[in-house]
Backbone as ProteinMPNN parsed JSONL, in Angstrom:
{"seq_chain_A": "MAINIYEVCPTFENDRFRVRFFQKKDLNDLLAVYSDQKSLPFFNSDSCDGDNFYYSTVEKMTKALDFWDFSYKNGWFVRMSIEDKKAHKIIGTIELCKRVSQDSFNNHAVLRVDLLSSYEKEDILSNLLALVTPHVKDVVGTQGIITKAPIYAVERINALHKTDYFLSNERLIGKDGYPYKDYWVHA", "coords_chain_A": {"N_chain_A": [[3.325, 19.575, -13.519], [1.121, 17.166, -14.702], [1.476, 13.753, -15.062], [0.864, 10.581, -16.691], [0.338, 7.884, -14.855], [0.175, 5.311, -15.791], [1.608, 5.333, -18.082], [4.138, 6.211, -17.492], [5.662, 5.252, -14.678], [6.318, 6.886, -11.774], [9.208, 7.423, -9.554], [9.368, 7.909, -6.054], [11.326, 9.5, -3.646], [13.181, 9.841, -0.7], [15.382, 10.586, 1.965], [15.128, 8.132, 3.515], [13.38, 6.324, 2.295], [12.532, 4.655, -0.828], [10.113, 4.699, -3.219], [8.815, 2.842, -5.744], [7.938, 1.379, -8.928], [6.932, -1.973, -8.595], [9.026, -4.918, -8.769], [9.841, -8.083, -10.15], [12.006, -9.138, -8.776], [11.581, -8.392, -6.205], [10.235, -10.274, -5.002], [10.752, -12.16, -2.741], [11.161, -10.436, -0.572], [8.579, -9.246, -0.54], [7.015, -11.405, -0.127], [7.59, -11.914, 2.608], [6.22, -9.697, 3.659], [3.543, -10.01, 2.838], [2.894, -12.526, 4.023], [2.959, -11.987, 6.576], [1.226, -12.333, 9.447], [0.534, -10.483, 11.379], [0.476, -8.107, 9.975], [-1.737, -8.295, 8.436], [-4.353, -7.339, 9.436], [-4.099, -4.614, 8.779], [-4.138, -4.256, 6.109], [-5.961, -3.021, 3.292], [-8.542, -4.41, 1.956], [-10.998, -3.784, 0.862], [-13.569, -4.111, -1.333], [-12.195, -5.805, -3.045], [-12.792, -8.209, -4.374], [-12.932, -10.392, -2.555], [-10.254, -11.028, -1.922], [-7.85, -11.106, 0.548], [-5.241, -10.445, 0.711], [-3.32, -12.052, 1.909], [-0.58, -13.949, 1.389], [0.91, -16.788, 1.456], [2.83, -18.422, 0.312], [5.484, -18.911, -2.131], [4.332, -19.395, -4.525], [1.757, -18.284, -4.44], [2.432, -15.614, -3.954], [3.726, -15.064, -6.321], [1.769, -15.35, -8.208], [0.204, -13.113, -7.386], [1.947, -10.985, -7.976], [2.024, -11.383, -10.722], [-0.625, -10.671, -11.351], [-0.745, -8.043, -10.455], [0.943, -6.895, -12.316], [-0.436, -7.408, -14.689], [-2.771, -5.873, -14.152], [-1.738, -3.243, -13.986], [-0.947, -2.932, -16.605], [-3.37, -2.873, -17.74], [-4.418, -0.572, -16.811], [-5.737, -0.471, -14.369], [-4.83, -0.352, -11.682], [-1.865, 0.746, -9.872], [0.938, -0.852, -8.535], [3.387, -0.214, -6.166], [6.667, -0.786, -4.956], [7.925, -0.389, -1.655], [11.02, 0.655, -0.61], [13.263, 0.226, 2.094], [15.877, 2.121, 2.429], [17.935, 2.106, 4.127], [17.962, -0.418, 5.399], [18.091, -1.904, 3.103], [15.99, -3.361, 1.874], [12.754, -4.486, 0.689], [9.869, -3.276, 2.205], [7.214, -3.198, 1.978], [4.27, -2.229, 0.152], [2.812, 0.325, -1.916], [-0.363, 0.995, -3.29], [-1.992, 2.528, -5.905], [-4.924, 3.912, -7.388], [-7.509, 5.173, -9.5], [-10.651, 6.164, -8.492], [-13.721, 5.535, -9.796], [-16.952, 6.177, -9.316], [-20.356, 6.15, -7.84], [-20.415, 7.287, -5.448], [-19.465, 9.386, -2.62], [-16.733, 9.426, -3.056], [-16.005, 9.54, -5.665], [-13.764, 10.133, -8.355], [-11.474, 10.273, -6.758], [-8.266, 9.358, -5.626], [-7.394, 6.163, -4.689], [-5.456, 5.201, -2.053], [-3.52, 2.748, -1.061], [-1.7, 1.362, 1.578], [0.539, -1.032, 2.395], [2.362, -2.657, 4.835], [5.122, -4.338, 6.331], [4.661, -5.708, 9.526], [6.396, -4.704, 11.567], [6.98, -2.269, 10.691], [4.761, -0.68, 10.951], [4.43, 1.94, 12.091], [4.083, 5.192, 13.514], [5.956, 7.279, 12.957], [7.23, 6.183, 10.663], [5.006, 5.797, 8.876], [4.154, 8.429, 8.648], [6.362, 9.568, 7.388], [6.348, 8.259, 4.987], [3.709, 8.927, 3.912], [4.103, 11.689, 3.705], [6.038, 11.77, 1.741], [4.709, 10.638, -0.566], [2.059, 11.568, -0.797], [1.929, 14.408, -1.808], [2.253, 14.087, -4.64], [0.215, 12.321, -5.615], [-2.413, 13.128, -6.581], [-1.796, 14.395, -9.003], [-0.359, 12.403, -10.472], [-2.202, 10.367, -10.651], [-4.39, 11.674, -11.441], [-6.603, 12.936, -10.127], [-9.137, 14.475, -7.98], [-8.898, 14.288, -5.246], [-7.672, 12.352, -2.431], [-8.09, 9.104, -0.909], [-7.695, 6.992, 1.812], [-7.578, 4.073, 3.865], [-8.052, 3.56, 7.345], [-8.626, 1.68, 10.052], [-10.283, 1.904, 13.271], [-8.602, 0.729, 15.171], [-6.097, 1.115, 14.185], [-3.993, 2.794, 15.369], [-1.336, 3.938, 15.174], [-1.227, 4.478, 12.456], [-3.422, 6.168, 12.177], [-2.54, 8.408, 13.681], [-0.406, 9.226, 12.116], [-1.833, 9.886, 9.721], [-3.293, 12.116, 10.699], [-1.045, 13.897, 11.135], [-0.286, 14.362, 8.497], [-2.226, 15.841, 7.272], [-4.679, 14.516, 6.567], [-8.165, 13.784, 6.996], [-10.802, 12.187, 8.848], [-13.449, 10.784, 7.168], [-17.011, 10.926, 7.24], [-18.398, 9.717, 5.326], [-19.202, 6.847, 3.409], [-17.512, 4.328, 1.524], [-18.775, 2.946, -1.223], [-18.868, -0.287, -2.235], [-18.217, -2.499, -5.143], [-20.131, -4.427, -4.838], [-22.109, -3.175, -3.56], [-21.84, -2.946, -0.9], [-21.349, -0.861, 2.008], [-18.38, 0.53, 2.938], [-16.385, 1.64, 5.752], [-14.336, 3.978, 7.646], [-12.593, 5.578, 6.147], [-10.148, 8.018, 5.248], [-9.52, 11.317, 4.202], [-7.691, 13.28, 1.895], [-7.825, 16.325, 0.701]], "CA_chain_A": [[2.77, 18.991, -14.701], [0.535, 15.876, -14.544], [1.907, 12.593, -15.919], [-0.099, 9.404, -16.595], [1.044, 6.831, -14.058], [0.099, 4.065, -16.638], [2.628, 5.496, -19.088], [5.428, 6.287, -16.777], [5.424, 5.131, -13.184], [7.382, 7.671, -11.175], [9.731, 6.973, -8.331], [9.402, 8.914, -5.063], [12.446, 9.047, -2.796], [13.788, 10.732, 0.345], [16.643, 9.993, 2.626], [14.905, 6.858, 4.083], [12.589, 5.4, 1.521], [12.327, 4.785, -2.258], [8.87, 4.06, -3.6], [9.015, 2.673, -7.202], [7.196, 0.301, -9.488], [7.33, -3.229, -8.05], [9.748, -5.737, -9.685], [9.914, -9.505, -9.84], [13.048, -9.445, -7.796], [11.083, -8.01, -4.88], [9.39, -11.392, -4.505], [11.019, -12.714, -1.388], [10.739, -9.389, 0.497], [7.133, -9.019, -0.502], [6.409, -12.607, 0.513], [7.661, -11.639, 3.998], [5.237, -8.729, 3.979], [2.19, -10.548, 2.599], [2.712, -13.643, 4.829], [3.047, -11.533, 7.954], [-0.185, -12.34, 9.9], [0.34, -9.265, 12.157], [0.245, -7.028, 9.099], [-2.982, -8.535, 7.733], [-5.515, -6.347, 9.77], [-3.917, -3.262, 8.315], [-4.33, -4.245, 4.621], [-7.282, -2.591, 2.817], [-9.051, -5.329, 0.954], [-12.338, -3.405, 0.538], [-14.016, -4.178, -2.742], [-11.216, -6.582, -3.838], [-13.319, -9.517, -4.732], [-12.586, -11.392, -1.594], [-8.764, -11.235, -1.694], [-7.434, -10.474, 1.766], [-3.838, -10.184, 0.572], [-2.543, -13.039, 2.569], [0.03, -14.834, 0.433], [1.864, -17.493, 2.359], [3.753, -19.208, -0.462], [6.073, -18.274, -3.26], [3.43, -19.508, -5.69], [0.734, -17.371, -4.219], [3.007, -14.305, -4.073], [4.07, -14.929, -7.704], [0.444, -15.038, -8.836], [-0.153, -11.685, -7.047], [2.785, -10.154, -8.786], [1.587, -11.359, -12.124], [-1.907, -9.958, -11.414], [-0.417, -6.617, -10.325], [1.505, -6.488, -13.64], [-1.576, -7.355, -15.673], [-3.644, -4.722, -13.726], [-1.085, -2.03, -14.37], [-0.867, -2.897, -18.114], [-4.752, -2.618, -18.192], [-4.817, 0.763, -16.333], [-6.715, -0.696, -13.262], [-4.16, 0.122, -10.539], [-0.417, 0.505, -9.929], [1.534, -1.336, -7.237], [4.713, 0.274, -6.1], [7.397, -1.322, -3.788], [8.583, 0.548, -0.659], [12.304, 0.19, -0.195], [13.823, 0.854, 3.154], [17.166, 2.355, 1.831], [18.974, 1.825, 5.206], [17.954, -1.853, 5.571], [18.263, -2.494, 1.8], [14.968, -4.435, 1.575], [11.409, -4.043, 0.472], [9.136, -3.395, 3.446], [5.778, -3.099, 1.753], [3.841, -1.643, -1.138], [1.741, 1.39, -2.103], [-1.164, 0.834, -4.412], [-2.719, 3.773, -6.356], [-5.921, 3.789, -8.46], [-8.524, 6.232, -9.622], [-11.896, 5.603, -8.111], [-14.897, 6.074, -10.524], [-18.143, 5.592, -8.571], [-21.473, 6.994, -7.671], [-20.502, 7.743, -4.043], [-18.756, 10.687, -2.389], [-15.39, 9.352, -3.312], [-15.791, 9.622, -7.114], [-12.645, 10.914, -8.775], [-10.543, 10.277, -5.787], [-7.257, 8.318, -5.709], [-7.361, 5.233, -3.544], [-4.055, 4.963, -1.558], [-3.308, 1.507, -0.039], [-0.352, 1.239, 2.13], [0.727, -2.35, 3.04], [3.661, -2.708, 5.43], [5.567, -5.308, 7.275], [4.096, -5.255, 10.815], [7.387, -4.002, 12.287], [7.137, -0.82, 10.094], [3.543, -0.032, 11.129], [4.768, 2.943, 13.151], [3.585, 6.494, 13.165], [7.023, 7.974, 12.18], [7.463, 5.569, 9.334], [3.874, 6.072, 8.009], [4.187, 9.867, 8.383], [7.366, 9.782, 6.401], [5.86, 7.631, 3.651], [2.618, 9.706, 3.476], [4.618, 13.003, 3.358], [6.674, 11.544, 0.568], [3.875, 10.236, -1.642], [0.813, 12.376, -0.936], [1.957, 15.586, -2.66], [2.269, 13.643, -6.012], [-0.789, 11.377, -5.97], [-3.432, 13.684, -7.428], [-1.225, 14.673, -10.365], [0.003, 11.237, -11.201], [-3.451, 9.487, -10.908], [-5.408, 12.46, -12.17], [-7.883, 12.909, -9.357], [-9.303, 15.741, -7.157], [-8.591, 13.99, -3.852], [-7.033, 10.998, -2.074], [-8.617, 8.421, 0.192], [-7.013, 5.878, 2.327], [-8.309, 3.427, 5.021], [-7.438, 3.286, 8.7], [-9.6, 1.309, 10.996], [-10.094, 2.544, 14.581], [-7.501, 0.056, 15.923], [-4.809, 1.355, 13.547], [-3.637, 4.02, 16.138], [-0.152, 4.544, 14.609], [-1.573, 4.905, 11.151], [-4.301, 7.346, 12.307], [-1.696, 9.537, 14.089], [0.376, 9.659, 10.873], [-2.775, 10.692, 8.902], [-3.492, 13.495, 11.335], [0.136, 14.661, 10.906], [-0.132, 14.672, 7.057], [-3.421, 16.551, 6.786], [-5.867, 13.746, 6.243], [-9.201, 13.837, 7.936], [-11.717, 11.068, 8.825], [-14.714, 11.114, 6.464], [-18.21, 10.27, 7.757], [-18.959, 9.053, 4.15], [-18.894, 5.392, 3.256], [-17.12, 3.926, 0.23], [-19.736, 1.855, -1.646], [-18.124, -1.278, -2.973], [-18.846, -3.008, -6.276], [-21.293, -5.294, -4.491], [-23.068, -2.307, -2.835], [-21.571, -2.887, 0.507], [-20.728, 0.413, 2.452], [-17.211, 0.467, 3.75], [-16.18, 2.81, 6.5], [-12.922, 4.234, 8.125], [-11.816, 6.239, 5.122], [-9.528, 9.231, 5.52], [-9.442, 12.078, 3.003], [-6.763, 14.447, 1.709], [-8.422, 17.015, -0.539]], "C_chain_A": [[2.309, 17.561, -14.466], [1.186, 14.897, -15.561], [0.908, 11.482, -15.77], [0.743, 8.259, -16.045], [1.124, 5.592, -14.858], [1.061, 4.148, -17.804], [3.984, 5.457, -18.59], [5.133, 6.251, -15.306], [6.571, 5.795, -12.52], [8.056, 6.903, -9.973], [9.781, 8.137, -7.409], [10.474, 8.571, -4.126], [12.784, 10.248, -1.87], [14.951, 10.056, 0.951], [16.393, 8.522, 3.178], [14.267, 5.864, 3.204], [12.609, 5.74, 0.029], [11.067, 3.999, -2.549], [8.905, 4.049, -5.201], [8.207, 1.45, -7.644], [7.736, -1.058, -8.956], [8.036, -4.044, -9.161], [9.683, -7.207, -9.132], [10.909, -9.796, -8.817], [12.67, -9.077, -6.404], [10.296, -9.162, -4.227], [9.579, -11.834, -3.091], [10.695, -11.721, -0.289], [9.265, -9.242, 0.608], [6.435, -10.219, 0.034], [6.509, -12.464, 2.039], [6.566, -10.708, 4.469], [3.83, -9.373, 3.96], [1.914, -11.971, 3.452], [2.785, -13.285, 6.279], [1.717, -11.395, 8.558], [-0.432, -11.106, 10.759], [0.132, -8.043, 11.24], [-1.231, -7.096, 8.503], [-4.162, -7.576, 8.169], [-5.258, -4.925, 9.255], [-4.099, -3.112, 6.735], [-5.755, -3.853, 4.26], [-7.67, -3.411, 1.74], [-10.509, -5.051, 0.532], [-12.512, -3.482, -0.995], [-12.917, -4.803, -3.614], [-11.613, -8.004, -4.158], [-12.977, -10.686, -3.862], [-11.136, -11.673, -1.313], [-8.471, -10.494, -0.427], [-5.914, -10.143, 1.772], [-2.885, -10.922, 1.486], [-1.902, -14.005, 1.687], [1.161, -15.521, 1.176], [2.924, -18.343, 1.679], [4.318, -18.491, -1.614], [5.051, -18.355, -4.442], [2.29, -18.52, -5.558], [1.171, -15.887, -4.425], [3.273, -14.054, -5.601], [2.795, -14.67, -8.525], [-0.048, -13.641, -8.622], [0.639, -10.745, -7.879], [2.395, -10.185, -10.25], [0.239, -10.634, -12.336], [-1.633, -8.46, -11.288], [0.14, -6.116, -11.702], [0.324, -6.379, -14.622], [-2.571, -6.138, -15.383], [-3.047, -3.45, -14.136], [-1.157, -1.896, -15.874], [-2.31, -2.56, -18.615], [-5.274, -1.253, -17.53], [-5.829, 0.6, -15.106], [-6.088, -0.084, -11.937], [-2.605, -0.091, -10.711], [0.066, 0.138, -8.6], [2.961, -0.933, -7.203], [5.412, -0.366, -4.736], [7.917, -0.196, -2.996], [9.876, -0.046, -0.255], [12.767, 1.002, 1.001], [15.435, 0.94, 2.728], [18.25, 1.986, 2.91], [19.094, 0.289, 5.457], [18.163, -2.595, 4.299], [17.352, -3.696, 1.607], [13.642, -3.684, 1.343], [10.602, -4.308, 1.631], [7.689, -3.28, 3.256], [5.464, -2.566, 0.386], [2.878, -0.462, -0.938], [0.954, 1.048, -3.343], [-1.924, 2.15, -4.666], [-3.731, 3.434, -7.436], [-6.849, 4.893, -8.462], [-10.014, 5.607, -9.376], [-13.01, 6.385, -9.01], [-16.095, 5.393, -9.956], [-19.25, 6.59, -8.453], [-21.507, 7.475, -6.186], [-19.653, 9.01, -3.899], [-17.229, 10.659, -2.798], [-15.027, 9.188, -4.835], [-14.604, 10.561, -7.44], [-11.64, 11.194, -7.686], [-9.56, 9.103, -6.021], [-7.411, 7.489, -4.516], [-5.867, 4.935, -3.311], [-4.085, 3.822, -0.641], [-1.895, 1.428, 0.387], [-0.205, -0.109, 2.952], [2.217, -2.431, 3.547], [3.887, -3.844, 6.247], [5.232, -4.782, 8.614], [5.157, -4.395, 11.633], [7.528, -2.57, 11.836], [5.821, -0.131, 10.316], [3.624, 0.873, 12.306], [4.483, 4.341, 12.667], [4.69, 7.292, 12.492], [7.225, 7.464, 10.834], [6.234, 5.994, 8.367], [3.865, 7.5, 7.747], [5.199, 10.226, 7.275], [6.982, 9.316, 5.005], [4.683, 8.488, 3.09], [3.139, 11.091, 2.965], [5.371, 12.866, 2.053], [5.8, 11.372, -0.679], [2.694, 11.129, -1.907], [0.88, 13.538, -1.854], [1.894, 15.265, -4.224], [1.045, 12.95, -6.518], [-1.854, 11.931, -6.932], [-2.971, 13.911, -8.804], [-1.008, 13.383, -11.177], [-1.164, 10.289, -11.529], [-4.51, 10.304, -11.605], [-6.699, 12.555, -11.407], [-8.024, 14.323, -8.605], [-9.0, 15.503, -5.758], [-8.015, 12.695, -3.692], [-7.88, 10.486, -0.912], [-7.804, 7.267, 0.588], [-7.756, 5.287, 3.552], [-7.431, 3.351, 6.139], [-8.454, 3.049, 9.676], [-9.22, 1.889, 12.362], [-8.875, 1.975, 15.333], [-6.105, 0.411, 15.375], [-4.244, 2.723, 14.088], [-2.401, 4.669, 15.501], [-0.457, 5.162, 13.268], [-2.528, 6.194, 11.242], [-3.488, 8.536, 12.803], [-0.938, 10.076, 12.912], [-0.621, 10.353, 9.943], [-3.049, 12.011, 9.388], [-2.304, 14.425, 10.936], [0.3, 15.132, 9.45], [-1.362, 15.243, 6.493], [-4.505, 15.759, 6.144], [-6.859, 13.903, 7.334], [-10.204, 12.629, 7.698], [-12.993, 11.53, 8.174], [-15.824, 10.319, 7.18], [-18.915, 9.469, 6.575], [-18.503, 7.617, 4.114], [-18.53, 5.213, 1.762], [-18.085, 2.898, -0.119], [-19.023, 1.009, -2.667], [-18.918, -1.726, -4.258], [-20.046, -3.799, -6.017], [-22.34, -4.426, -3.687], [-22.804, -2.178, -1.388], [-20.881, -1.471, 0.918], [-19.578, 0.24, 3.375], [-16.9, 1.729, 4.494], [-14.655, 2.972, 6.846], [-12.07, 4.833, 7.075], [-11.376, 7.62, 5.443], [-9.317, 9.982, 4.188], [-8.362, 13.136, 3.013], [-7.283, 15.089, 0.41], [-7.402, 17.949, -1.181]], "O_chain_A": [[3.142, 16.768, -14.026], [1.394, 15.214, -16.733], [0.166, 11.454, -14.788], [1.685, 7.762, -16.663], [2.067, 4.825, -14.659], [1.314, 3.138, -18.46], [4.876, 4.8, -19.128], [4.44, 7.112, -14.764], [7.707, 5.343, -12.662], [7.538, 5.902, -9.477], [10.163, 9.236, -7.813], [10.58, 7.394, -3.784], [12.681, 11.423, -2.221], [15.432, 9.038, 0.455], [17.352, 7.759, 3.292], [14.546, 4.67, 3.313], [12.689, 6.906, -0.358], [10.941, 2.826, -2.198], [9.007, 5.089, -5.852], [7.845, 0.602, -6.829], [8.954, -1.224, -8.895], [7.709, -3.899, -10.338], [9.514, -7.492, -7.947], [10.67, -10.684, -7.998], [13.394, -9.427, -5.472], [9.783, -9.059, -3.112], [8.621, -11.873, -2.319], [10.086, -12.038, 0.733], [8.728, -9.123, 1.709], [5.353, -10.091, 0.607], [5.57, -12.867, 2.725], [6.027, -10.894, 5.56], [3.063, -9.286, 4.918], [0.777, -12.439, 3.504], [2.687, -14.158, 7.142], [1.043, -10.412, 8.249], [-1.591, -10.702, 10.855], [-0.359, -7.02, 11.718], [-1.826, -6.081, 8.141], [-4.877, -7.073, 7.303], [-6.171, -4.101, 9.307], [-4.19, -2.014, 6.185], [-6.688, -4.339, 4.899], [-7.202, -3.193, 0.623], [-11.176, -5.903, -0.055], [-11.706, -2.984, -1.782], [-12.721, -4.402, -4.761], [-10.764, -8.895, -4.192], [-12.761, -11.805, -4.328], [-10.844, -12.536, -0.486], [-8.823, -9.319, -0.328], [-5.397, -9.615, 2.757], [-1.786, -10.454, 1.786], [-2.606, -14.894, 1.209], [2.201, -14.935, 1.477], [3.798, -18.913, 2.332], [3.713, -17.525, -2.079], [4.967, -17.429, -5.249], [1.896, -17.95, -6.575], [0.437, -15.058, -4.963], [3.059, -12.943, -6.087], [2.794, -13.842, -9.436], [-0.638, -13.03, -9.513], [0.092, -9.797, -8.441], [2.424, -9.164, -10.938], [0.011, -10.052, -13.396], [-2.272, -7.677, -11.991], [-0.196, -5.019, -12.148], [0.144, -5.36, -15.289], [-3.097, -5.514, -16.304], [-3.777, -2.584, -14.618], [-1.415, -0.798, -16.367], [-2.485, -2.049, -19.721], [-6.435, -0.883, -17.706], [-6.665, 1.476, -14.885], [-6.779, 0.612, -11.193], [-2.124, -0.906, -11.5], [-0.337, 0.737, -7.603], [3.711, -1.268, -8.12], [4.825, -0.437, -3.657], [8.312, 0.837, -3.536], [9.91, -1.11, 0.363], [12.709, 2.232, 1.004], [16.139, -0.07, 2.708], [19.361, 1.595, 2.554], [20.188, -0.221, 5.695], [18.395, -3.803, 4.337], [17.76, -4.806, 1.265], [13.438, -2.526, 1.706], [10.577, -5.449, 2.092], [6.943, -3.259, 4.236], [6.355, -2.47, -0.457], [2.235, -0.321, 0.102], [1.562, 0.824, -4.39], [-2.426, 2.783, -3.737], [-3.382, 2.692, -8.354], [-6.981, 5.551, -7.43], [-10.436, 4.658, -10.036], [-13.17, 7.604, -8.963], [-16.256, 4.18, -10.087], [-19.129, 7.732, -8.896], [-22.521, 8.007, -5.736], [-19.197, 9.608, -4.873], [-16.565, 11.693, -2.869], [-13.929, 8.768, -5.2], [-14.477, 11.641, -6.862], [-11.011, 12.252, -7.687], [-9.929, 8.04, -6.52], [-7.549, 8.013, -3.411], [-5.139, 4.498, -4.202], [-4.626, 3.913, 0.461], [-0.986, 1.431, -0.444], [-0.763, -0.254, 4.04], [3.163, -2.288, 2.772], [2.943, -4.347, 6.857], [5.445, -3.604, 8.899], [4.764, -3.448, 12.313], [8.131, -1.75, 12.527], [5.726, 1.016, 9.879], [3.014, 0.654, 13.353], [4.643, 4.622, 11.479], [4.397, 7.959, 11.499], [7.385, 8.25, 9.9], [6.437, 6.464, 7.248], [3.564, 7.845, 6.604], [4.941, 11.039, 6.387], [7.288, 9.955, 3.999], [4.666, 8.751, 1.888], [2.679, 11.59, 1.938], [5.347, 13.82, 1.275], [6.126, 11.91, -1.738], [2.352, 11.421, -3.053], [-0.037, 13.697, -2.66], [1.508, 16.137, -5.003], [0.806, 12.954, -7.726], [-2.166, 11.315, -7.951], [-3.721, 13.632, -9.74], [-1.389, 13.268, -12.342], [-1.138, 9.538, -12.503], [-5.403, 9.77, -12.263], [-7.772, 12.293, -11.951], [-7.131, 15.17, -8.64], [-8.836, 16.489, -5.04], [-7.851, 11.953, -4.66], [-8.331, 11.249, -0.058], [-7.248, 6.594, -0.28], [-8.509, 6.014, 4.2], [-6.229, 3.117, 6.01], [-9.12, 3.973, 10.144], [-8.085, 2.295, 12.61], [-8.202, 2.709, 16.057], [-5.082, 0.079, 15.973], [-4.056, 3.666, 13.32], [-2.419, 5.883, 15.299], [0.008, 6.262, 12.972], [-2.397, 7.134, 10.458], [-3.759, 9.644, 12.341], [-0.845, 11.292, 12.741], [-0.251, 11.39, 9.391], [-3.053, 12.977, 8.624], [-2.503, 15.549, 10.476], [0.933, 16.155, 9.189], [-1.556, 15.146, 5.281], [-5.198, 16.261, 5.259], [-6.487, 14.131, 8.485], [-10.407, 12.154, 6.581], [-13.566, 12.546, 8.568], [-15.605, 9.204, 7.654], [-19.847, 8.694, 6.789], [-17.51, 7.249, 4.742], [-19.123, 5.828, 0.876], [-18.237, 1.964, 0.669], [-18.635, 1.447, -3.75], [-20.089, -1.39, -4.431], [-20.933, -3.87, -6.868], [-23.34, -4.962, -3.207], [-23.454, -1.394, -0.696], [-19.97, -1.003, 0.236], [-19.773, -0.169, 4.52], [-17.116, 2.816, 3.957], [-13.821, 2.192, 6.385], [-10.86, 4.61, 7.103], [-12.214, 8.394, 5.905], [-8.979, 9.37, 3.175], [-8.146, 13.808, 4.021], [-7.215, 14.564, -0.701], [-7.701, 18.59, -2.188]]}, "name": "protein", "num_of_chains": 1, "seq": "MAINIYEVCPTFENDRFRVRFFQKKDLNDLLAVYSDQKSLPFFNSDSCDGDNFYYSTVEKMTKALDFWDFSYKNGWFVRMSIEDKKAHKIIGTIELCKRVSQDSFNNHAVLRVDLLSSYEKEDILSNLLALVTPHVKDVVGTQGIITKAPIYAVERINALHKTDYFLSNERLIGKDGYPYKDYWVHA"}
């Protein structure tokens, strides 16, 4: 049964990870993620009004959390923290939103996965994708899922292959008309 993620944000959990709505108490762990320069090339900032998601201070990270909360309350997107249950820390986020567009990805959920660079590993990404993917279409209310993996994101690409995503030849057309590439689809 489908739920509206903007009414009730679900929690997804397995033996290794818990993915749940972000909380203000996640600030310091999220600052470690978003100030990790090695992680930056893997963040998908396509069509995000110039934000590259590099937050190097508590103040910048706090503003980001406030914006994430505002965006959730307005139904734009949901940001969920990824907790490594064994390490007892937040190691990244997952963002979900419904894409309404004139391109091939209309009515697809955009899945953004931002991780601490030490977690950008095939087995970890496979685990997270297998945990979240089965629920995305229902909770976001879409016909498919897209996520970005540039050609250099070898570990991420291997994980996408393992979890039944395929590379699309189509381009995501941004709000400014720019055609973005490297999108993977799970139909």
